[in-house]
mmCIF file with all atom_site columns, C-alpha atoms in Angstrom:
data_model
loop_
_atom_site.group_PDB
_atom_site.id
_atom_site.type_symbol
_atom_site.label_atom_id
_atom_site.label_alt_id
_atom_site.label_comp_id
_atom_site.label_asym_id
_atom_site.label_entity_id
_atom_site.label_seq_id
_atom_site.pdbx_PDB_ins_code
_atom_site.Cartn_x
_atom_site.Cartn_y
_atom_site.Cartn_z
_atom_site.occupancy
_atom_site.B_iso_or_equiv
_atom_site.pdbx_formal_charge
_atom_site.auth_seq_id
_atom_site.auth_comp_id
_atom_site.auth_asym_id
_atom_site.auth_atom_id
_atom_site.pdbx_PDB_model_num
ATOM 1   C CA . GLU G 1 1   ? 3.345   14.384  8.850   1.00 58.00 ? 1   GLU G CA 1
ATOM 2   C CA . THR G 1 2   ? 7.112   13.522  8.797   1.00 70.00 ? 2   THR G CA 1
ATOM 3   C CA . GLY G 1 3   ? 8.018   9.756   8.482   1.00 88.00 ? 3   GLY G CA 1
ATOM 4   C CA . VAL G 1 4   ? 10.682  8.027   10.163  1.00 93.00 ? 4   VAL G CA 1
ATOM 5   C CA . THR G 1 5   ? 14.377  9.051   8.865   1.00 95.00 ? 5   THR G CA 1
ATOM 6   C CA . GLN G 1 6   ? 17.378  7.344   9.175   1.00 96.00 ? 6   GLN G CA 1
ATOM 7   C CA . SER G 1 7   ? 21.199  8.387   8.694   1.00 96.00 ? 7   SER G CA 1
ATOM 8   C CA . PRO G 1 8   ? 23.001  7.660   6.885   1.00 96.00 ? 8   PRO G CA 1
ATOM 9   C CA . THR G 1 9   ? 21.855  5.556   4.209   1.00 95.00 ? 9   THR G CA 1
ATOM 10  C CA . HIS G 1 10  ? 25.408  3.546   3.693   1.00 96.00 ? 10  HIS G CA 1
ATOM 11  C CA . LEU G 1 11  ? 28.140  3.210   5.854   1.00 96.00 ? 11  LEU G CA 1
ATOM 12  C CA . ILE G 1 12  ? 31.578  1.208   5.577   1.00 98.00 ? 12  ILE G CA 1
ATOM 13  C CA . LYS G 1 13  ? 33.864  0.553   8.524   1.00 98.00 ? 13  LYS G CA 1
ATOM 14  C CA . THR G 1 14  ? 36.691  -1.680  9.495   1.00 98.00 ? 14  THR G CA 1
ATOM 15  C CA . ARG G 1 15  ? 36.488  -4.426  12.066  1.00 98.00 ? 15  ARG G CA 1
ATOM 16  C CA . GLY G 1 16  ? 36.966  -2.900  15.197  1.00 98.00 ? 16  GLY G CA 1
ATOM 17  C CA . GLN G 1 17  ? 36.016  0.207   14.785  1.00 98.00 ? 17  GLN G CA 1
ATOM 18  C CA . GLN G 1 18  ? 32.751  2.017   16.366  1.00 98.00 ? 18  GLN G CA 1
ATOM 19  C CA . VAL G 1 19  ? 29.687  3.341   14.596  1.00 98.00 ? 19  VAL G CA 1
ATOM 20  C CA . THR G 1 20  ? 26.655  5.602   15.388  1.00 98.00 ? 20  THR G CA 1
ATOM 21  C CA . LEU G 1 21  ? 23.449  5.533   13.311  1.00 98.00 ? 21  LEU G CA 1
ATOM 22  C CA . ARG G 1 22  ? 20.592  8.009   13.684  1.00 98.00 ? 22  ARG G CA 1
ATOM 23  C CA . CYS G 1 23  ? 16.929  8.049   13.562  1.00 97.00 ? 23  CYS G CA 1
ATOM 24  C CA . SER G 1 24  ? 14.469  10.558  13.764  1.00 95.00 ? 24  SER G CA 1
ATOM 25  C CA . SER G 1 25  ? 11.003  9.450   14.883  1.00 92.00 ? 25  SER G CA 1
ATOM 26  C CA . GLN G 1 26  ? 7.488   9.779   13.363  1.00 88.00 ? 26  GLN G CA 1
ATOM 27  C CA . SER G 1 27  ? 5.834   13.298  14.660  1.00 85.00 ? 27  SER G CA 1
ATOM 28  C CA . GLY G 1 28  ? 3.870   12.501  17.817  1.00 83.00 ? 28  GLY G CA 1
ATOM 29  C CA . HIS G 1 29  ? 5.810   8.947   18.357  1.00 87.00 ? 29  HIS G CA 1
ATOM 30  C CA . ASN G 1 30  ? 7.325   8.748   21.772  1.00 88.00 ? 30  ASN G CA 1
ATOM 31  C CA . THR G 1 31  ? 8.896   4.810   21.340  1.00 91.00 ? 31  THR G CA 1
ATOM 32  C CA . VAL G 1 32  ? 11.797  3.758   19.126  1.00 94.00 ? 32  VAL G CA 1
ATOM 33  C CA . SER G 1 33  ? 12.636  0.651   18.199  1.00 94.00 ? 33  SER G CA 1
ATOM 34  C CA . TRP G 1 34  ? 16.060  -0.763  16.548  1.00 97.00 ? 34  TRP G CA 1
ATOM 35  C CA . TYR G 1 35  ? 16.337  -4.008  14.290  1.00 97.00 ? 35  TYR G CA 1
ATOM 36  C CA . GLN G 1 36  ? 19.034  -6.001  12.700  1.00 98.00 ? 36  GLN G CA 1
ATOM 37  C CA . GLN G 1 37  ? 18.231  -7.514  9.395   1.00 95.00 ? 37  GLN G CA 1
ATOM 38  C CA . ALA G 1 38  ? 20.919  -9.735  8.009   1.00 95.00 ? 38  ALA G CA 1
ATOM 39  C CA . LEU G 1 39  ? 20.872  -10.604 4.512   1.00 91.00 ? 39  LEU G CA 1
ATOM 40  C CA . GLY G 1 40  ? 18.312  -12.997 3.591   1.00 88.00 ? 40  GLY G CA 1
ATOM 41  C CA . GLN G 1 41  ? 16.672  -12.862 7.049   1.00 91.00 ? 41  GLN G CA 1
ATOM 42  C CA . GLY G 1 42  ? 14.042  -11.323 8.715   1.00 93.00 ? 42  GLY G CA 1
ATOM 43  C CA . PRO G 1 43  ? 14.998  -8.292  11.011  1.00 95.00 ? 43  PRO G CA 1
ATOM 44  C CA . GLN G 1 44  ? 15.837  -9.212  14.547  1.00 96.00 ? 44  GLN G CA 1
ATOM 45  C CA . PHE G 1 45  ? 14.940  -7.086  17.470  1.00 95.00 ? 45  PHE G CA 1
ATOM 46  C CA . ILE G 1 46  ? 17.764  -5.141  19.204  1.00 97.00 ? 46  ILE G CA 1
ATOM 47  C CA . PHE G 1 47  ? 15.979  -2.913  21.833  1.00 95.00 ? 47  PHE G CA 1
ATOM 48  C CA . GLN G 1 48  ? 13.453  -0.099  22.207  1.00 93.00 ? 48  GLN G CA 1
ATOM 49  C CA . TYR G 1 49  ? 13.535  3.415   23.872  1.00 93.00 ? 49  TYR G CA 1
ATOM 50  C CA . TYR G 1 50  ? 10.543  4.942   25.672  1.00 90.00 ? 50  TYR G CA 1
ATOM 51  C CA . ARG G 1 51  ? 10.971  8.202   27.257  1.00 88.00 ? 51  ARG G CA 1
ATOM 52  C CA . GLU G 1 52  ? 14.805  8.213   27.202  1.00 91.00 ? 52  GLU G CA 1
ATOM 53  C CA . GLU G 1 53  ? 15.044  4.863   28.819  1.00 92.00 ? 53  GLU G CA 1
ATOM 54  C CA . GLU G 1 54  ? 15.845  1.363   27.607  1.00 91.00 ? 54  GLU G CA 1
ATOM 55  C CA . ASN G 1 55  ? 12.484  -0.801  27.558  1.00 88.00 ? 55  ASN G CA 1
ATOM 56  C CA . GLY G 1 56  ? 13.319  -4.188  26.402  1.00 88.00 ? 56  GLY G CA 1
ATOM 57  C CA . ARG G 1 57  ? 16.170  -5.670  24.621  1.00 92.00 ? 57  ARG G CA 1
ATOM 58  C CA . GLY G 1 58  ? 16.896  -8.792  22.322  1.00 92.00 ? 58  GLY G CA 1
ATOM 59  C CA . ASN G 1 59  ? 19.896  -11.245 22.655  1.00 93.00 ? 59  ASN G CA 1
ATOM 60  C CA . PHE G 1 60  ? 22.494  -8.487  21.363  1.00 97.00 ? 60  PHE G CA 1
ATOM 61  C CA . PRO G 1 61  ? 25.631  -8.138  23.138  1.00 97.00 ? 61  PRO G CA 1
ATOM 62  C CA . PRO G 1 62  ? 26.433  -5.118  25.245  1.00 96.00 ? 62  PRO G CA 1
ATOM 63  C CA . ARG G 1 63  ? 28.493  -3.496  22.707  1.00 98.00 ? 63  ARG G CA 1
ATOM 64  C CA . PHE G 1 64  ? 25.260  -2.415  20.962  1.00 98.00 ? 64  PHE G CA 1
ATOM 65  C CA . SER G 1 65  ? 23.898  0.637   22.930  1.00 97.00 ? 65  SER G CA 1
ATOM 66  C CA . GLY G 1 66  ? 21.612  3.176   22.391  1.00 96.00 ? 66  GLY G CA 1
ATOM 67  C CA . LEU G 1 67  ? 20.186  6.762   23.304  1.00 96.00 ? 67  LEU G CA 1
ATOM 68  C CA . GLN G 1 68  ? 16.981  8.483   23.064  1.00 95.00 ? 68  GLN G CA 1
ATOM 69  C CA . PHE G 1 69  ? 16.730  12.305  23.300  1.00 93.00 ? 69  PHE G CA 1
ATOM 70  C CA . PRO G 1 70  ? 14.113  14.628  24.715  1.00 92.00 ? 70  PRO G CA 1
ATOM 71  C CA . ASN G 1 71  ? 12.666  14.988  21.073  1.00 89.00 ? 71  ASN G CA 1
ATOM 72  C CA . TYR G 1 72  ? 12.439  11.070  20.776  1.00 89.00 ? 72  TYR G CA 1
ATOM 73  C CA . SER G 1 73  ? 14.927  10.808  17.962  1.00 93.00 ? 73  SER G CA 1
ATOM 74  C CA . SER G 1 74  ? 17.430  7.882   18.942  1.00 96.00 ? 74  SER G CA 1
ATOM 75  C CA . GLU G 1 75  ? 20.926  6.895   18.161  1.00 97.00 ? 75  GLU G CA 1
ATOM 76  C CA . LEU G 1 76  ? 22.475  3.217   17.715  1.00 98.00 ? 76  LEU G CA 1
ATOM 77  C CA . ASN G 1 77  ? 25.988  2.611   18.526  1.00 98.00 ? 77  ASN G CA 1
ATOM 78  C CA . VAL G 1 78  ? 28.047  -0.266  18.089  1.00 98.00 ? 78  VAL G CA 1
ATOM 79  C CA . ASN G 1 79  ? 31.553  -0.607  19.384  1.00 97.00 ? 79  ASN G CA 1
ATOM 80  C CA . ALA G 1 80  ? 34.289  -3.152  18.165  1.00 98.00 ? 80  ALA G CA 1
ATOM 81  C CA . LEU G 1 81  ? 32.646  -3.695  14.776  1.00 98.00 ? 81  LEU G CA 1
ATOM 82  C CA . GLU G 1 82  ? 32.897  -7.274  13.917  1.00 98.00 ? 82  GLU G CA 1
ATOM 83  C CA . LEU G 1 83  ? 32.070  -8.943  10.136  1.00 97.00 ? 83  LEU G CA 1
ATOM 84  C CA . ASP G 1 84  ? 28.791  -10.352 11.271  1.00 97.00 ? 84  ASP G CA 1
ATOM 85  C CA . ASP G 1 85  ? 27.744  -6.935  12.318  1.00 98.00 ? 85  ASP G CA 1
ATOM 86  C CA . SER G 1 86  ? 27.188  -6.042  8.576   1.00 98.00 ? 86  SER G CA 1
ATOM 87  C CA . ALA G 1 87  ? 23.530  -5.930  8.206   1.00 97.00 ? 87  ALA G CA 1
ATOM 88  C CA . LEU G 1 88  ? 20.963  -3.356  7.338   1.00 95.00 ? 88  LEU G CA 1
ATOM 89  C CA . TYR G 1 89  ? 19.647  -1.694  10.486  1.00 97.00 ? 89  TYR G CA 1
ATOM 90  C CA . LEU G 1 90  ? 16.154  -0.407  10.853  1.00 96.00 ? 90  LEU G CA 1
ATOM 91  C CA . CYS G 1 91  ? 14.686  1.892   13.245  1.00 96.00 ? 91  CYS G CA 1
ATOM 92  C CA . ALA G 1 92  ? 10.757  1.880   13.955  1.00 94.00 ? 92  ALA G CA 1
ATOM 93  C CA . SER G 1 93  ? 8.683   4.380   15.772  1.00 92.00 ? 93  SER G CA 1
ATOM 94  C CA . SER G 1 94  ? 5.572   4.065   17.579  1.00 88.00 ? 94  SER G CA 1
ATOM 95  C CA . LEU G 1 95  ? 3.243   5.744   19.937  1.00 84.00 ? 95  LEU G CA 1
ATOM 96  C CA . SER G 1 96  ? 3.235   3.513   23.318  1.00 75.00 ? 96  SER G CA 1
ATOM 97  C CA . GLY G 1 97  ? 0.039   3.485   25.471  1.00 65.00 ? 97  GLY G CA 1
ATOM 98  C CA . THR G 1 98  ? -2.401  3.830   22.420  1.00 62.00 ? 98  THR G CA 1
ATOM 99  C CA . ARG G 1 99  ? -3.183  0.327   21.715  1.00 61.00 ? 99  ARG G CA 1
ATOM 100 C CA . SER G 1 100 ? -2.516  0.838   18.089  1.00 63.00 ? 100 SER G CA 1
ATOM 101 C CA . TYR G 1 101 ? 0.633   -1.415  18.105  1.00 70.00 ? 101 TYR G CA 1
ATOM 102 C CA . GLU G 1 102 ? 1.868   -0.209  14.967  1.00 82.00 ? 102 GLU G CA 1
ATOM 103 C CA . GLN G 1 103 ? 5.436   0.436   14.221  1.00 88.00 ? 103 GLN G CA 1
ATOM 104 C CA . TYR G 1 104 ? 6.456   2.649   11.493  1.00 90.00 ? 104 TYR G CA 1
ATOM 105 C CA . PHE G 1 105 ? 9.952   1.612   9.847   1.00 94.00 ? 105 PHE G CA 1
ATOM 106 C CA . GLY G 1 106 ? 12.402  3.968   8.309   1.00 94.00 ? 106 GLY G CA 1
ATOM 107 C CA . PRO G 1 107 ? 14.647  3.021   5.070   1.00 94.00 ? 107 PRO G CA 1
ATOM 108 C CA . GLY G 1 108 ? 17.368  1.730   7.170   1.00 95.00 ? 108 GLY G CA 1
ATOM 109 C CA . THR G 1 109 ? 21.027  2.036   7.141   1.00 96.00 ? 109 THR G CA 1
ATOM 110 C CA . ARG G 1 110 ? 23.323  -0.323  5.347   1.00 96.00 ? 110 ARG G CA 1
ATOM 111 C CA . LEU G 1 111 ? 26.375  -1.082  7.295   1.00 98.00 ? 111 LEU G CA 1
ATOM 112 C CA . THR G 1 112 ? 29.153  -3.129  5.809   1.00 98.00 ? 112 THR G CA 1
ATOM 113 C CA . VAL G 1 113 ? 31.718  -4.334  8.011   1.00 98.00 ? 113 VAL G CA 1
ATOM 114 C CA . THR G 1 114 ? 35.258  -5.059  6.174   1.00 97.00 ? 114 THR G CA 1
ATOM 115 C CA . ALA W 2 1   ? 8.029   -17.719 24.051  1.00 76.00 ? 1   ALA W CA 1
ATOM 116 C CA . GLN W 2 2   ? 6.426   -16.298 20.743  1.00 84.00 ? 2   GLN W CA 1
ATOM 117 C CA . SER W 2 3   ? 7.431   -17.046 17.252  1.00 89.00 ? 3   SER W CA 1
ATOM 118 C CA . VAL W 2 4   ? 6.268   -17.011 13.466  1.00 93.00 ? 4   VAL W CA 1
ATOM 119 C CA . THR W 2 5   ? 7.107   -19.648 11.053  1.00 95.00 ? 5   THR W CA 1
ATOM 120 C CA . GLN W 2 6   ? 6.680   -18.763 7.283   1.00 96.00 ? 6   GLN W CA 1
ATOM 121 C CA . LEU W 2 7   ? 6.382   -21.394 4.956   1.00 92.00 ? 7   LEU W CA 1
ATOM 122 C CA . GLY W 2 8   ? 8.102   -21.184 1.503   1.00 92.00 ? 8   GLY W CA 1
ATOM 123 C CA . SER W 2 9   ? 10.982  -19.060 1.194   1.00 94.00 ? 9   SER W CA 1
ATOM 124 C CA . HIS W 2 10  ? 9.902   -18.335 -2.392  1.00 96.00 ? 10  HIS W CA 1
ATOM 125 C CA . VAL W 2 11  ? 6.627   -18.299 -3.971  1.00 97.00 ? 11  VAL W CA 1
ATOM 126 C CA . SER W 2 12  ? 5.999   -17.586 -7.722  1.00 97.00 ? 12  SER W CA 1
ATOM 127 C CA . VAL W 2 13  ? 2.603   -16.626 -9.160  1.00 97.00 ? 13  VAL W CA 1
ATOM 128 C CA . SER W 2 14  ? 1.541   -15.436 -12.764 1.00 97.00 ? 14  SER W CA 1
ATOM 129 C CA . GLU W 2 15  ? 0.138   -11.795 -13.005 1.00 97.00 ? 15  GLU W CA 1
ATOM 130 C CA . GLY W 2 16  ? -3.896  -12.201 -11.994 1.00 97.00 ? 16  GLY W CA 1
ATOM 131 C CA . ALA W 2 17  ? -3.217  -15.517 -10.301 1.00 98.00 ? 17  ALA W CA 1
ATOM 132 C CA . LEU W 2 18  ? -4.339  -15.830 -6.362  1.00 98.00 ? 18  LEU W CA 1
ATOM 133 C CA . VAL W 2 19  ? -1.446  -14.961 -3.898  1.00 98.00 ? 19  VAL W CA 1
ATOM 134 C CA . LEU W 2 20  ? -1.206  -16.668 -0.845  1.00 98.00 ? 20  LEU W CA 1
ATOM 135 C CA . LEU W 2 21  ? 1.619   -16.589 1.387   1.00 98.00 ? 21  LEU W CA 1
ATOM 136 C CA . ARG W 2 22  ? 1.317   -18.660 4.651   1.00 97.00 ? 22  ARG W CA 1
ATOM 137 C CA . CYS W 2 23  ? 2.424   -18.000 8.468   1.00 96.00 ? 23  CYS W CA 1
ATOM 138 C CA . ASN W 2 24  ? 2.006   -19.895 11.512  1.00 96.00 ? 24  ASN W CA 1
ATOM 139 C CA . TYR W 2 25  ? 2.421   -18.386 14.833  1.00 93.00 ? 25  TYR W CA 1
ATOM 140 C CA . SER W 2 26  ? 3.203   -19.989 18.263  1.00 90.00 ? 26  SER W CA 1
ATOM 141 C CA . SER W 2 27  ? 1.957   -17.848 21.053  1.00 81.00 ? 27  SER W CA 1
ATOM 142 C CA . SER W 2 28  ? 1.109   -18.595 24.928  1.00 75.00 ? 28  SER W CA 1
ATOM 143 C CA . VAL W 2 29  ? -0.985  -15.526 25.011  1.00 76.00 ? 29  VAL W CA 1
ATOM 144 C CA . PRO W 2 30  ? -3.539  -14.081 22.687  1.00 76.00 ? 30  PRO W CA 1
ATOM 145 C CA . PRO W 2 31  ? -0.924  -12.789 20.043  1.00 82.00 ? 31  PRO W CA 1
ATOM 146 C CA . TYR W 2 32  ? -0.966  -9.427  17.796  1.00 89.00 ? 32  TYR W CA 1
ATOM 147 C CA . LEU W 2 33  ? 0.113   -10.385 14.566  1.00 92.00 ? 33  LEU W CA 1
ATOM 148 C CA . PHE W 2 34  ? 1.366   -8.348  11.484  1.00 94.00 ? 34  PHE W CA 1
ATOM 149 C CA . TRP W 2 35  ? 2.236   -8.636  7.796   1.00 96.00 ? 35  TRP W CA 1
ATOM 150 C CA . TYR W 2 36  ? 4.989   -6.241  6.365   1.00 96.00 ? 36  TYR W CA 1
ATOM 151 C CA . VAL W 2 37  ? 6.280   -5.538  2.653   1.00 97.00 ? 37  VAL W CA 1
ATOM 152 C CA . GLN W 2 38  ? 9.816   -4.684  2.222   1.00 94.00 ? 38  GLN W CA 1
ATOM 153 C CA . TYR W 2 39  ? 10.585  -3.440  -1.505  1.00 92.00 ? 39  TYR W CA 1
ATOM 154 C CA . PRO W 2 40  ? 14.587  -3.927  -2.667  1.00 87.00 ? 40  PRO W CA 1
ATOM 155 C CA . ASN W 2 41  ? 16.507  -1.477  -0.873  1.00 80.00 ? 41  ASN W CA 1
ATOM 156 C CA . GLN W 2 42  ? 13.741  -0.124  1.123   1.00 84.00 ? 42  GLN W CA 1
ATOM 157 C CA . GLY W 2 43  ? 12.226  -0.464  4.836   1.00 87.00 ? 43  GLY W CA 1
ATOM 158 C CA . LEU W 2 44  ? 9.122   -2.375  6.353   1.00 93.00 ? 44  LEU W CA 1
ATOM 159 C CA . GLN W 2 45  ? 5.869   -1.010  5.278   1.00 94.00 ? 45  GLN W CA 1
ATOM 160 C CA . LEU W 2 46  ? 2.746   -2.270  7.318   1.00 93.00 ? 46  LEU W CA 1
ATOM 161 C CA . LEU W 2 47  ? 0.189   -4.311  5.374   1.00 95.00 ? 47  LEU W CA 1
ATOM 162 C CA . LEU W 2 48  ? -2.154  -5.085  7.927   1.00 94.00 ? 48  LEU W CA 1
ATOM 163 C CA . LYS W 2 49  ? -2.460  -6.345  11.749  1.00 91.00 ? 49  LYS W CA 1
ATOM 164 C CA . TYR W 2 50  ? -4.857  -8.452  13.964  1.00 90.00 ? 50  TYR W CA 1
ATOM 165 C CA . THR W 2 51  ? -5.499  -7.030  17.395  1.00 83.00 ? 51  THR W CA 1
ATOM 166 C CA . SER W 2 52  ? -8.186  -9.290  18.511  1.00 77.00 ? 52  SER W CA 1
ATOM 167 C CA . ALA W 2 53  ? -10.836 -7.705  16.950  1.00 75.00 ? 53  ALA W CA 1
ATOM 168 C CA . ALA W 2 54  ? -12.127 -9.207  13.357  1.00 83.00 ? 54  ALA W CA 1
ATOM 169 C CA . THR W 2 55  ? -10.688 -12.527 12.503  1.00 88.00 ? 55  THR W CA 1
ATOM 170 C CA . LEU W 2 56  ? -10.562 -11.380 8.588   1.00 94.00 ? 56  LEU W CA 1
ATOM 171 C CA . VAL W 2 57  ? -8.462  -8.377  8.292   1.00 94.00 ? 57  VAL W CA 1
ATOM 172 C CA . LYS W 2 58  ? -8.242  -6.135  5.247   1.00 95.00 ? 58  LYS W CA 1
ATOM 173 C CA . GLY W 2 59  ? -4.965  -4.340  4.402   1.00 94.00 ? 59  GLY W CA 1
ATOM 174 C CA . ILE W 2 60  ? -3.746  -1.935  1.768   1.00 94.00 ? 60  ILE W CA 1
ATOM 175 C CA . ASN W 2 61  ? -3.187  -2.944  -1.822  1.00 93.00 ? 61  ASN W CA 1
ATOM 176 C CA . GLY W 2 62  ? -6.065  -5.417  -1.929  1.00 96.00 ? 62  GLY W CA 1
ATOM 177 C CA . PHE W 2 63  ? -4.008  -7.853  0.656   1.00 97.00 ? 63  PHE W CA 1
ATOM 178 C CA . GLU W 2 64  ? -6.230  -9.589  3.492   1.00 97.00 ? 64  GLU W CA 1
ATOM 179 C CA . ALA W 2 65  ? -5.428  -12.224 6.094   1.00 97.00 ? 65  ALA W CA 1
ATOM 180 C CA . GLU W 2 66  ? -7.646  -14.398 8.423   1.00 94.00 ? 66  GLU W CA 1
ATOM 181 C CA . PHE W 2 67  ? -6.765  -15.162 12.193  1.00 93.00 ? 67  PHE W CA 1
ATOM 182 C CA . LYS W 2 68  ? -7.338  -18.911 12.667  1.00 93.00 ? 68  LYS W CA 1
ATOM 183 C CA . LYS W 2 69  ? -6.874  -19.800 16.142  1.00 89.00 ? 69  LYS W CA 1
ATOM 184 C CA . SER W 2 70  ? -7.628  -23.332 15.855  1.00 90.00 ? 70  SER W CA 1
ATOM 185 C CA . GLU W 2 71  ? -4.685  -23.799 13.081  1.00 92.00 ? 71  GLU W CA 1
ATOM 186 C CA . THR W 2 72  ? -2.677  -21.055 14.753  1.00 92.00 ? 72  THR W CA 1
ATOM 187 C CA . SER W 2 73  ? -2.418  -19.368 11.200  1.00 94.00 ? 73  SER W CA 1
ATOM 188 C CA . PHE W 2 74  ? -2.522  -16.064 9.698   1.00 96.00 ? 74  PHE W CA 1
ATOM 189 C CA . HIS W 2 75  ? -2.244  -16.605 5.931   1.00 97.00 ? 75  HIS W CA 1
ATOM 190 C CA . LEU W 2 76  ? -1.618  -13.654 3.597   1.00 98.00 ? 76  LEU W CA 1
ATOM 191 C CA . THR W 2 77  ? -4.127  -13.532 0.159   1.00 98.00 ? 77  THR W CA 1
ATOM 192 C CA . LYS W 2 78  ? -4.889  -11.614 -2.926  1.00 98.00 ? 78  LYS W CA 1
ATOM 193 C CA . PRO W 2 79  ? -7.387  -12.588 -5.242  1.00 97.00 ? 79  PRO W CA 1
ATOM 194 C CA . SER W 2 80  ? -5.330  -11.134 -8.015  1.00 97.00 ? 80  SER W CA 1
ATOM 195 C CA . ALA W 2 81  ? -1.653  -10.639 -8.365  1.00 97.00 ? 81  ALA W CA 1
ATOM 196 C CA . HIS W 2 82  ? 0.193   -7.522  -9.735  1.00 97.00 ? 82  HIS W CA 1
ATOM 197 C CA . MET W 2 83  ? 3.409   -7.100  -11.129 1.00 96.00 ? 83  MET W CA 1
ATOM 198 C CA . SER W 2 84  ? 4.084   -4.473  -8.424  1.00 95.00 ? 84  SER W CA 1
ATOM 199 C CA . ASP W 2 85  ? 3.357   -6.655  -5.488  1.00 96.00 ? 85  ASP W CA 1
ATOM 200 C CA . ALA W 2 86  ? 6.934   -8.502  -6.279  1.00 96.00 ? 86  ALA W CA 1
ATOM 201 C CA . ALA W 2 87  ? 8.510   -8.089  -2.936  1.00 96.00 ? 87  ALA W CA 1
ATOM 202 C CA . GLU W 2 88  ? 9.844   -9.456  0.315   1.00 96.00 ? 88  GLU W CA 1
ATOM 203 C CA . TYR W 2 89  ? 6.872   -10.100 2.937   1.00 98.00 ? 89  TYR W CA 1
ATOM 204 C CA . PHE W 2 90  ? 7.294   -10.551 6.548   1.00 97.00 ? 90  PHE W CA 1
ATOM 205 C CA . CYS W 2 91  ? 4.855   -11.921 9.223   1.00 96.00 ? 91  CYS W CA 1
ATOM 206 C CA . ALA W 2 92  ? 5.594   -10.783 12.725  1.00 94.00 ? 92  ALA W CA 1
ATOM 207 C CA . VAL W 2 93  ? 3.914   -11.329 16.053  1.00 91.00 ? 93  VAL W CA 1
ATOM 208 C CA . SER W 2 94  ? 4.003   -9.058  19.054  1.00 86.00 ? 94  SER W CA 1
ATOM 209 C CA . PRO W 2 95  ? 3.660   -9.812  22.998  1.00 73.00 ? 95  PRO W CA 1
ATOM 210 C CA . GLY W 2 96  ? 1.740   -6.484  22.720  1.00 62.00 ? 96  GLY W CA 1
ATOM 211 C CA . LYS W 2 97  ? 2.774   -4.686  25.730  1.00 58.00 ? 97  LYS W CA 1
ATOM 212 C CA . SER W 2 98  ? 6.219   -3.911  24.654  1.00 59.00 ? 98  SER W CA 1
ATOM 213 C CA . ASP W 2 99  ? 5.643   -3.425  20.838  1.00 68.00 ? 99  ASP W CA 1
ATOM 214 C CA . LYS W 2 100 ? 8.488   -5.627  20.176  1.00 84.00 ? 100 LYS W CA 1
ATOM 215 C CA . LEU W 2 101 ? 8.319   -7.874  16.955  1.00 91.00 ? 101 LEU W CA 1
ATOM 216 C CA . ILE W 2 102 ? 9.362   -11.117 16.428  1.00 92.00 ? 102 ILE W CA 1
ATOM 217 C CA . PHE W 2 103 ? 9.621   -11.566 12.515  1.00 95.00 ? 103 PHE W CA 1
ATOM 218 C CA . GLY W 2 104 ? 9.730   -14.657 10.358  1.00 95.00 ? 104 GLY W CA 1
ATOM 219 C CA . THR W 2 105 ? 12.194  -15.268 7.855   1.00 95.00 ? 105 THR W CA 1
ATOM 220 C CA . GLY W 2 106 ? 10.393  -13.733 5.241   1.00 96.00 ? 106 GLY W CA 1
ATOM 221 C CA . THR W 2 107 ? 8.667   -14.873 1.798   1.00 97.00 ? 107 THR W CA 1
ATOM 222 C CA . ARG W 2 108 ? 9.911   -13.614 -1.305  1.00 97.00 ? 108 ARG W CA 1
ATOM 223 C CA . LEU W 2 109 ? 6.992   -13.095 -4.003  1.00 97.00 ? 109 LEU W CA 1
ATOM 224 C CA . GLN W 2 110 ? 7.624   -13.353 -7.739  1.00 97.00 ? 110 GLN W CA 1
ATOM 225 C CA . VAL W 2 111 ? 4.998   -12.201 -9.970  1.00 97.00 ? 111 VAL W CA 1
ATOM 226 C CA . PHE W 2 112 ? 5.466   -13.476 -13.746 1.00 96.00 ? 112 PHE W CA 1
ATOM 227 C CA . PRO W 2 113 ? 3.281   -11.798 -16.719 1.00 94.00 ? 113 PRO W CA 1
#
């Protein structure tokens, strides 16, 4: 059983640029959630995708957007990067409709905005 | 709105001592509660979960937690700390339907020899 993978591991971008982060969900999972974890903080929910549709969104501006593909992998896109976007971005996959309520996290992508 | 509060951003124990990490929740509906562990430069690993079944939940690595509705608490315990338990621990609550997780601010556990 393949776990959740994320790429790249680390990324350095300049303020104003755009970035795309990628996530492959665990085998058999149909739902992907994205979280932002600032240094010294708990993860904050960005949004969730289920069957290629956004299925809930946290308190993040529209410049944070996402996609989910037919194979359930996902992308997180951030436009017009700001210094405060520097964080660890975590992807989690789960199987909706099973009442397991478990989310399995990837290792994260560390984004630094300078 | 649902939320969790973790009391104590840092906890230090000696190896072999009891570990107690505190979590209180706020929820207008029966909550689903979780404890996750994060080792340095890694993602989150699920330790245990409460989903309205038994109130005493056993997890991996010898950890357990007890759901106490009257105290709105879900504290994490381990009878005997090991050096490898040193990590950041997060309590989280979920509304259930959407799988969205709301995390606390975390507690860093240090274990001294």
